[in-house]
Coordinates of C-alpha atoms and ligand atoms in Angstrom, one line a residue:
X1 CA 132.0 17.3 137.0
X2 CA 128.3 18.0 136.3
X3 CA 127.1 18.0 132.8
X4 CA 125.6 21.5 133.1
X5 CA 129.2 22.8 133.5
X6 CA 129.6 22.6 129.8
X7 CA 126.4 24.1 128.4
X8 CA 126.8 25.7 125.0
X9 CA 126.0 29.4 124.3
X10 CA 122.4 28.9 123.1
X11 CA 121.6 26.7 126.1
X12 CA 123.2 29.3 128.4
X13 CA 121.1 32.1 126.9
X14 CA 117.9 30.0 127.2
X15 CA 118.6 29.7 130.9
X16 CA 119.2 33.5 131.3
X17 CA 115.9 34.2 129.5
X18 CA 114.0 31.6 131.6
X19 CA 115.4 33.0 134.9
X20 CA 114.7 36.6 134.0
X21 CA 111.3 36.7 132.3
X22 CA 110.5 39.9 130.5
X23 CA 113.8 41.5 131.3
X24 CA 114.8 42.3 127.7
X25 CA 117.5 44.8 128.4
X26 CA 119.2 42.6 130.9
X27 CA 119.1 39.6 128.5
X28 CA 120.4 41.8 125.7
X29 CA 123.4 42.9 127.8
X30 CA 124.3 39.4 128.9
X31 CA 124.0 38.1 125.3
X32 CA 126.4 40.8 124.1
X33 CA 129.0 39.6 126.5
X34 CA 128.3 35.8 126.7
X35 CA 129.2 34.9 123.1
X36 CA 132.7 36.4 123.4
X37 CA 133.3 34.8 126.8
X38 CA 132.2 31.4 125.6
X39 CA 134.8 31.6 122.8
X40 CA 137.4 32.8 125.3
X41 CA 136.9 30.1 127.9
X42 CA 136.3 27.2 125.4
X43 CA 139.7 25.7 126.4
X44 CA 139.8 27.0 130.0
X45 CA 138.3 24.3 132.2
X46 CA 138.6 26.2 135.5
X47 CA 136.1 28.9 134.4
X48 CA 133.6 26.3 133.3
X49 CA 134.0 24.3 136.4
X50 CA 133.5 27.3 138.7
X51 CA 130.4 28.4 136.7
X52 CA 132.0 31.9 136.6
X53 CA 129.9 33.5 133.8
X54 CA 126.7 32.0 135.3
X55 CA 127.6 33.6 138.6
X56 CA 128.5 37.1 137.1
X57 CA 125.1 37.1 135.3
X58 CA 123.3 36.5 138.6
X59 CA 123.4 39.8 140.7
X60 CA 124.8 39.3 144.2
X61 CA 121.5 41.0 145.3
X62 CA 118.7 43.2 144.0
X63 CA 117.3 45.5 146.7
X64 CA 113.9 47.0 145.9
X65 CA 112.0 49.4 148.1
X66 CA 109.1 51.8 148.3
X67 CA 109.9 55.6 148.2
X68 CA 107.1 57.8 149.5
X69 CA 107.3 61.6 149.2
X70 CA 105.0 64.5 149.3
X71 CA 104.6 66.9 146.3
X72 CA 104.1 70.6 146.5
X73 CA 100.4 70.2 146.4
X74 CA 100.5 67.9 149.5
X75 CA 99.7 64.8 147.4
X76 CA 101.4 61.6 148.7
X77 CA 103.4 60.0 145.9
X78 CA 104.8 56.5 145.8
X79 CA 107.7 55.4 143.6
X80 CA 109.9 52.2 143.5
X81 CA 113.6 52.4 144.2
X82 CA 116.3 49.8 143.6
X83 CA 119.9 49.1 144.1
X84 CA 121.4 46.2 142.1
X85 CA 124.7 45.0 143.6
X86 CA 126.0 42.8 140.8
X87 CA 129.5 41.8 141.8
X88 CA 132.1 42.9 144.3
X89 CA 134.9 40.5 143.5
X90 CA 137.5 43.3 142.8
X91 CA 136.2 46.2 145.0
X92 CA 133.1 47.8 146.6
X93 CA 130.0 47.9 144.3
X94 CA 130.3 51.1 142.3
X95 CA 127.9 52.6 139.8
X96 CA 125.4 55.4 139.2
X97 CA 121.8 56.1 140.2
X98 CA 119.2 56.8 137.5
X99 CA 116.0 58.7 138.1
X100 CA 113.8 58.4 135.0
X101 CA 110.2 57.1 134.4
X102 CA 111.7 54.3 132.2
X103 CA 113.7 52.8 135.0
X104 CA 112.8 49.1 135.7
X105 CA 114.6 46.2 137.4
X106 CA 115.7 45.0 134.0
X107 CA 117.3 48.3 133.1
X108 CA 119.1 48.5 136.3
X109 CA 120.3 44.9 136.1
X110 CA 121.7 45.4 132.6
X111 CA 123.5 48.6 133.8
X112 CA 124.9 46.8 136.9
X113 CA 126.1 43.9 134.8
X114 CA 127.8 46.2 132.2
X115 CA 129.3 48.2 135.1
X116 CA 131.0 45.1 136.4
X117 CA 133.0 44.8 133.2
X118 CA 133.5 48.5 132.7
X119 CA 134.9 49.0 136.2
X120 CA 137.2 46.1 135.8
X121 CA 138.6 47.6 132.6
X122 CA 139.6 50.8 134.4
X123 CA 142.1 48.8 136.4
X124 CA 140.8 50.4 139.6
X125 CA 139.4 48.4 142.5
X126 CA 135.7 48.8 141.9
X127 CA 132.9 46.2 141.6
X128 CA 129.7 46.7 139.7
X129 CA 126.4 48.1 140.9
X130 CA 123.6 50.4 139.7
X131 CA 120.5 51.9 141.3
X132 CA 117.6 54.3 140.7
X133 CA 113.9 54.9 140.7
X134 CA 111.0 55.4 138.3
X135 CA 110.9 59.0 139.4
X136 CA 110.7 61.7 136.8
X137 CA 112.6 64.8 137.9
X138 CA 111.3 66.8 134.9
X139 CA 108.9 69.6 136.0
X140 CA 109.5 69.0 139.7
X141 CA 110.5 71.9 142.0
X142 CA 113.8 71.8 143.8
X143 CA 111.9 71.1 147.1
X144 CA 110.1 68.1 145.5
X145 CA 113.4 66.7 144.2
X146 CA 115.0 67.2 147.7
X147 CA 112.1 65.4 149.4
X148 CA 112.3 62.6 146.9
X149 CA 116.1 62.2 147.3
X150 CA 115.8 62.2 151.1
X151 CA 113.2 59.6 151.1
X152 CA 115.2 57.5 148.6
X153 CA 118.2 57.6 150.9
X154 CA 116.2 56.8 154.0
X155 CA 116.2 53.3 152.7
X156 CA 119.3 53.2 150.6
X157 CA 121.7 54.4 153.3
X158 CA 121.7 51.0 155.1
X159 CA 122.9 49.2 152.0
X160 CA 125.8 51.5 151.0
X161 CA 129.1 52.8 152.4
X162 CA 132.6 53.7 151.3
X163 CA 133.8 50.1 151.5
X164 CA 130.5 48.5 150.6
X165 CA 128.8 50.3 147.7
X166 CA 129.5 53.8 146.4
X167 CA 126.8 55.2 144.1
X168 CA 127.1 58.2 141.8
X169 CA 125.0 60.1 139.2
X170 CA 123.5 58.9 135.9
X171 CA 120.4 60.0 133.9
X172 CA 118.4 62.5 136.0
X173 CA 120.9 62.5 138.8
X174 CA 123.5 65.3 138.7
X175 CA 125.1 67.6 141.3
X176 CA 121.8 68.8 142.8
X177 CA 120.6 65.3 143.5
X178 CA 124.0 64.0 144.8
X179 CA 124.1 67.0 147.2
X180 CA 120.6 66.1 148.6
X181 CA 121.5 62.4 148.9
X182 CA 124.9 63.1 150.5
X183 CA 123.3 65.5 153.0
X184 CA 120.7 63.0 154.0
X185 CA 123.2 60.1 154.4
X186 CA 125.4 62.3 156.6
X187 CA 122.4 63.3 158.7
X188 CA 121.3 59.7 159.2
X189 CA 124.7 58.2 159.9
X190 CA 126.6 61.2 161.4
X191 CA 129.5 60.2 159.2
X192 CA 131.3 62.3 156.6
X193 CA 132.7 59.7 154.3
X194 CA 133.2 59.1 150.6
X195 CA 129.9 57.2 150.2
X196 CA 128.9 58.9 146.9
X197 CA 130.9 60.3 144.0
X198 CA 130.1 63.2 141.8
X199 CA 129.9 65.4 144.9
X200 CA 130.3 69.2 144.7
X201 CA 133.9 70.3 145.0
X202 CA 133.2 72.1 148.3
X203 CA 132.4 68.9 150.0
X204 CA 134.8 66.3 148.7
X205 CA 133.9 66.1 145.0
X206 CA 136.8 65.5 142.5
X207 CA 137.8 68.1 139.9
X208 CA 137.3 66.7 136.4
X209 CA 134.4 64.3 137.5
X210 CA 131.7 66.4 135.7
X211 CA 133.7 66.4 132.5
X212 CA 135.2 62.9 132.7
X213 CA 132.6 60.7 130.9
X214 CA 132.2 63.0 127.9
X215 CA 135.9 63.9 127.6
X216 CA 136.8 60.2 128.2
X217 CA 134.5 59.1 125.3
X218 CA 136.3 61.5 123.0
X219 CA 139.7 60.4 124.2
X220 CA 138.7 56.8 123.5
X221 CA 137.6 57.9 120.0
X222 CA 140.9 59.6 119.6
X223 CA 142.8 56.4 120.7
X224 CA 140.7 54.3 118.2
X225 CA 141.3 56.7 115.4
X226 CA 145.1 57.0 116.1
X227 CA 145.3 53.3 116.1
X228 CA 144.2 53.6 112.4
X229 CA 146.6 56.5 111.8
X230 CA 143.7 59.0 111.9
X231 CA 142.6 61.8 114.2
X232 CA 139.6 63.8 115.5
X233 CA 140.8 67.0 113.9
X234 CA 138.4 68.3 111.2
X235 CA 136.0 65.5 111.7
X236 CA 132.2 66.2 111.7
X237 CA 130.4 64.7 114.7
X238 CA 126.8 63.8 115.3
X239 CA 126.0 63.6 119.0
X240 CA 122.8 62.5 120.7
X241 CA 121.7 63.7 124.2
X242 CA 122.2 67.2 125.7
X243 CA 123.0 66.2 129.3
X244 CA 126.2 65.8 131.2
X245 CA 127.8 63.3 128.8
X246 CA 126.7 64.8 125.5
X247 CA 127.7 68.4 126.3
X248 CA 131.2 67.4 127.6
X249 CA 131.7 65.1 124.6
X250 CA 130.8 68.0 122.3
X251 CA 133.2 70.3 124.2
X252 CA 136.2 67.9 123.8
X253 CA 135.4 67.3 120.1
X254 CA 135.7 71.0 119.3
X255 CA 138.8 71.4 121.5
X256 CA 140.4 68.7 119.4
X257 CA 139.5 70.5 116.1
X258 CA 136.3 68.7 115.2
X259 CA 132.9 70.1 114.3
X260 CA 129.7 69.2 116.2
X261 CA 126.5 69.2 114.2
X262 CA 123.7 67.9 116.5
X263 CA 122.5 67.4 120.0
X264 CA 119.2 65.9 121.2
X265 CA 116.8 65.1 124.0
X266 CA 113.7 62.9 124.3
X267 CA 111.7 65.5 122.3
X268 CA 113.9 65.5 119.2
X269 CA 117.2 66.7 117.9
X270 CA 118.7 70.0 116.7
X271 CA 120.9 70.3 113.7
X272 CA 123.3 73.3 113.5
X273 CA 125.2 73.2 110.2
X274 CA 127.4 76.1 111.3
X275 CA 128.7 73.9 114.2
X276 CA 128.0 74.0 117.9
X277 CA 130.8 76.1 119.4
X278 CA 131.9 76.5 123.0
X279 CA 129.5 79.5 123.5
X280 CA 126.6 77.5 122.3
X281 CA 127.6 74.5 124.5
X282 CA 127.7 76.8 127.5
X283 CA 124.2 78.0 126.6
X284 CA 123.0 74.4 126.4
X285 CA 124.6 73.5 129.7
X286 CA 122.7 76.4 131.3
X287 CA 119.5 75.5 129.5
X288 CA 119.5 71.8 130.6
X289 CA 121.0 71.9 134.1
X290 CA 119.9 75.3 135.5
X291 CA 116.8 76.3 133.6
X292 CA 115.9 72.7 133.0
X293 CA 114.5 73.5 129.5
X294 CA 114.2 71.6 126.2
X295 CA 116.7 71.3 123.4
X296 CA 114.0 72.6 120.9
X297 CA 114.7 76.1 122.4
X298 CA 118.2 76.0 120.8
X299 CA 116.6 76.4 117.3
X300 CA 114.6 79.4 118.5
X301 CA 117.8 81.0 119.9
X302 CA 120.5 80.3 117.3
X303 CA 119.8 81.2 113.6
X304 CA 120.6 78.6 111.1
X305 CA 119.8 75.7 113.4
X306 CA 116.7 73.5 112.9
X307 CA 114.7 71.3 115.4
X308 CA 113.5 67.9 114.3
X309 CA 110.6 66.9 116.6
X310 CA 110.5 63.3 117.7
X311 CA 113.5 62.3 115.5
X312 CA 117.0 61.0 116.3
X313 CA 120.1 62.6 114.7
X314 CA 121.5 59.5 112.9
X315 CA 120.4 60.5 109.4
X316 CA 122.7 63.6 109.5
X317 CA 125.9 62.8 107.5
X318 CA 129.0 62.8 109.7
X319 CA 132.5 61.3 110.1
X320 CA 132.0 60.2 113.7
X321 CA 128.9 59.5 115.8
X322 CA 128.7 59.6 119.6
X323 CA 125.4 58.3 121.1
X324 CA 125.3 60.0 124.5
X325 CA 121.6 59.8 125.6
X326 CA 120.2 56.3 126.5
X327 CA 120.0 52.6 125.8
X328 CA 118.8 51.3 122.4
X329 CA 118.7 54.7 120.8
X330 CA 120.5 53.6 117.6
X331 CA 118.9 50.7 115.7
X332 CA 119.9 48.6 112.7
X333 CA 118.4 50.9 110.1
X334 CA 120.0 53.9 111.7
X335 CA 123.4 52.1 111.8
X336 CA 123.0 51.3 108.1
X337 CA 122.2 55.0 107.4
X338 CA 125.3 56.1 109.3
X339 CA 127.4 53.6 107.3
X340 CA 126.0 54.6 103.9
X341 CA 126.6 58.3 104.8
X342 CA 130.3 57.5 105.4
X343 CA 130.7 57.3 109.2
X344 CA 134.2 56.0 110.1
X345 CA 133.9 55.7 113.9
X346 CA 131.3 55.4 116.7
X347 CA 132.2 56.0 120.3
X348 CA 129.4 55.4 122.9
X349 CA 129.1 57.9 125.7
X350 CA 125.8 56.2 126.8
X351 CA 125.4 52.7 128.1
X352 CA 124.3 50.2 125.4
X353 CA 122.9 52.8 123.0
X354 CA 123.2 50.6 120.0
X355 CA 121.0 47.6 119.6
X356 CA 122.6 44.1 119.0
X357 CA 121.5 44.4 115.3
X358 CA 123.1 47.8 115.0
X359 CA 126.4 46.6 116.4
X360 CA 126.3 43.8 113.9
X361 CA 126.0 46.4 111.1
X362 CA 129.0 48.3 112.3
X363 CA 131.1 45.1 112.6
X364 CA 130.1 43.8 109.2
X365 CA 131.1 47.2 107.6
X366 CA 134.3 47.3 109.7
X367 CA 133.4 50.6 111.2
X368 CA 135.6 51.5 114.2
X369 CA 133.1 50.9 117.0
X370 CA 133.8 51.5 120.7
X371 CA 131.0 50.2 123.0
X372 CA 129.9 52.1 126.1
X373 CA 131.5 49.8 128.6
X374 CA 135.0 51.0 127.5
X375 CA 134.3 54.3 125.8
X376 CA 132.4 55.8 128.7
X377 CA 134.5 54.4 131.4
X378 CA 136.2 57.7 132.1
X379 CA 133.4 58.8 134.3
X380 CA 133.6 55.9 136.7
X381 CA 137.4 56.0 136.5
X382 CA 137.4 59.5 137.9
X383 CA 134.8 58.4 140.5
X384 CA 137.4 55.9 141.5
X385 CA 139.9 58.7 141.9
X386 CA 137.4 60.6 143.9
X387 CA 137.1 57.6 146.3
X388 CA 140.9 57.6 146.7
X389 CA 141.0 61.3 147.4
X390 CA 138.3 61.0 150.0
X391 CA 140.0 58.1 151.7
X392 CA 143.3 59.9 151.7
X393 CA 141.7 63.3 152.8
X394 CA 143.5 64.9 149.9
X395 CA 142.5 66.6 146.6
X396 CA 144.3 66.5 143.3
X397 CA 144.2 69.4 140.9
X398 CA 142.6 69.7 137.5
X399 CA 145.8 69.2 135.6
X400 CA 146.9 66.1 137.4
X401 CA 143.4 64.6 137.1
X402 CA 143.2 65.5 133.4
X403 CA 146.5 63.6 132.8
X404 CA 145.2 60.6 134.9
X405 CA 142.0 60.5 132.8
X406 CA 143.9 60.5 129.4
X407 CA 146.3 57.8 130.8
X408 CA 143.3 55.7 132.0
X409 CA 141.5 55.9 128.6
X410 CA 144.8 55.0 126.8
X411 CA 145.2 52.0 129.2
X412 CA 141.6 50.8 128.6
X413 CA 142.2 51.1 124.8
X414 CA 145.4 49.1 125.0
X415 CA 143.6 46.3 126.9
X416 CA 140.8 46.2 124.4
X417 CA 143.2 46.0 121.5
X418 CA 145.1 43.2 123.2
X419 CA 142.0 40.9 123.2
X420 CA 140.1 42.4 120.3
X421 CA 142.7 42.6 117.5
X422 CA 141.4 40.5 114.6
X423 CA 144.8 40.2 112.9
X424 CA 143.6 42.0 109.7
X425 CA 144.0 45.5 111.1
X426 CA 140.4 45.6 112.4
X427 CA 139.9 45.7 116.2
X428 CA 136.7 44.1 117.6
X429 CA 136.4 46.5 120.6
X430 CA 133.3 44.6 121.9
X431 CA 135.2 41.4 122.2
X432 CA 138.3 43.2 123.6
X433 CA 136.3 44.9 126.4
X434 CA 134.3 41.8 127.2
X435 CA 137.3 39.5 127.6
X436 CA 139.6 42.0 129.3
X437 CA 136.8 43.0 131.7
X438 CA 135.8 39.4 132.4
X439 CA 139.3 38.0 133.0
X440 CA 140.1 40.2 136.1
X441 CA 136.8 39.6 137.8
X442 CA 136.8 35.9 136.9
X443 CA 140.3 35.3 138.3
X444 CA 139.4 37.1 141.5
X445 CA 136.3 34.9 141.8
X446 CA 138.4 31.8 141.3
X447 CA 140.6 32.8 144.1
X448 CA 137.6 33.0 146.5
X449 CA 136.3 29.5 145.8
X450 CA 132.5 29.0 145.9
X451 CA 131.1 32.0 147.7
Ligands
NDP501 P1 121.6 63.4 131.8 O1 120.4 63.2 132.6 O2 122.6 64.5 132.1 O3 121.2 63.6 130.3 C1 120.5 62.6 129.7 C2 120.2 63.0 128.2 O4 119.7 61.9 127.5 C3 119.2 64.1 128.2 O5 119.4 64.9 127.0 C4 117.9 63.3 128.0 O6 116.8 64.0 127.4 C5 118.3 62.2 127.1 N1 117.5 61.0 127.3 C6 117.3 60.4 128.5 N2 116.4 59.4 128.3 C7 116.0 59.4 127.0 C8 115.2 58.7 126.2 N3 114.5 57.6 126.7 N4 115.1 59.0 124.9 C9 115.8 60.0 124.4 N5 116.6 60.8 125.1 C10 116.7 60.5 126.4 O7 122.4 62.0 131.8 P2 123.9 61.7 131.4 O8 124.4 62.6 130.4 O9 124.6 61.5 132.7 O10 123.7 60.2 130.8 C11 123.6 59.9 129.5 C12 124.0 58.5 129.2 O11 125.4 58.3 129.6 C13 123.3 57.4 129.9 O12 123.2 56.2 129.1 C14 124.2 57.1 131.1 O13 124.0 55.8 131.6 C15 125.5 57.2 130.4 N6 126.7 57.4 131.3 C16 126.7 58.5 132.2 C17 127.8 58.7 133.0 C18 127.9 59.9 133.9 O14 129.0 60.0 134.4 N7 126.9 60.7 134.0 C19 128.9 57.7 133.0 C20 128.8 56.7 132.0 C21 127.7 56.6 131.2 P3 115.6 64.6 128.3 O15 116.1 65.9 128.9 O16 114.5 64.8 127.3 O17 115.3 63.6 129.3
2IT502 O1 127.4 54.4 133.9 C1 128.3 54.9 134.6 O2 129.5 54.5 134.5 C2 128.0 55.9 135.5 N1 126.8 56.4 135.5 C3 129.0 56.5 136.4 C4 129.2 55.6 137.6 C5 130.1 56.1 138.7 O3 130.1 55.5 139.7 O4 130.7 57.2 138.5

């Protein structure tokens, strides 16, 4: 056996940093997983011998391509698009597409890596992938967005397929963009097939998919609280973001008897001490996904609410916090503030919203902390159900899918407790998710030999 088979954790991380220069988000995501996996496999020779972690942390492939499009003023614009296919040991690559100016190869590699563990946790046959472009949909007309999506798919289509790689939405990619991309894929291939999820219900989309991520993050919170003999009822919640995940998380919190105090976007956050009720959530949904406005407008519209320009909501005292906007939006100081203000639980709707230092603060204070790769898995889980419905040419109803989502979140919670229970009543959900997610993928890879 080669000596390198037994590198320790610091040496392993040195190698990851050396091979991925400047890719800080990717290195952060690998680091969050690797420590737990090193502990888990310390007495499991077969995983060392087959270099399983090293292989999962090296994407199967990273496809990068030019995306040219013409804006409404007839200027030719050039963007960069990517699809990162991280690992397909347990099913076709699966994961969203993000359109945002902050998208880089590092961001998409971290998301595809995380997705591999998240998809494994769902128990459904899905590998991990992620894609996107440094395109900013904000301020663009529908025609511009359509032309961009068509150009993006002109390259992407040859790398995806219902048994190969099935993208979906993420930041900046919702029903409108999925529709344009599906239309272009169908035109290029002359095939109607379940190549994308998050489609409109008229053309094969699953009921419950729009709600699934936000609802799922609250079901996960509910499972974590119940495990400590507590509940969402009468809890105050601070939520960041105001897109798909944030608005549906807010909706489920109030359905379960909680009170939502904040929402945000990249311009700042709004604080509504009276609580953001269903009518106000519907108004925000219309504002963000139809009028494509800014959350600051909420404070102009609803009396009693205030807008805090350029600020994040973590200073507002609350019982539970749900970061639902983007990565690294909750740092060490903000985590300390939440703890000193009495937060009891954190459930992440976003992917990797808390920095490594922030996670450490929550663990030290024994705060119930559910990381994104388990708490927000409800979205991709219902995407998996959309794939099944498309393959079977069937559609399940809202009630059945709602039950399946609650069962899936309960199942994920159970797996994380199995591997994360610290024996003193505290559950390390990071460890639980990392090990449970890793084991299934790793065992499949062992079965394949060296490929
Ligand atoms: P949306 O595009 O619907 O909403 C994104 C929200 O986050 C907006 O309010 C946006 O504000 C805000 N935001 C984006 N970037 C930043 C930034 N750099 N700083 C501050 N705020 C920002 O996306 P989703 O709701 O779908 O995604 C939110 C998070 O949830 C992401 O981390 C995503 O990866 C994750 N996720 C999404 C799933 C899904 O099914 N959609 C599934 C699992 C996870 P603004 O309008 O100003 O850009
Ligand atoms: O981060 C995620 O899990 C998503 N953006 C959803 C992926 C999917 O394929 O539904």
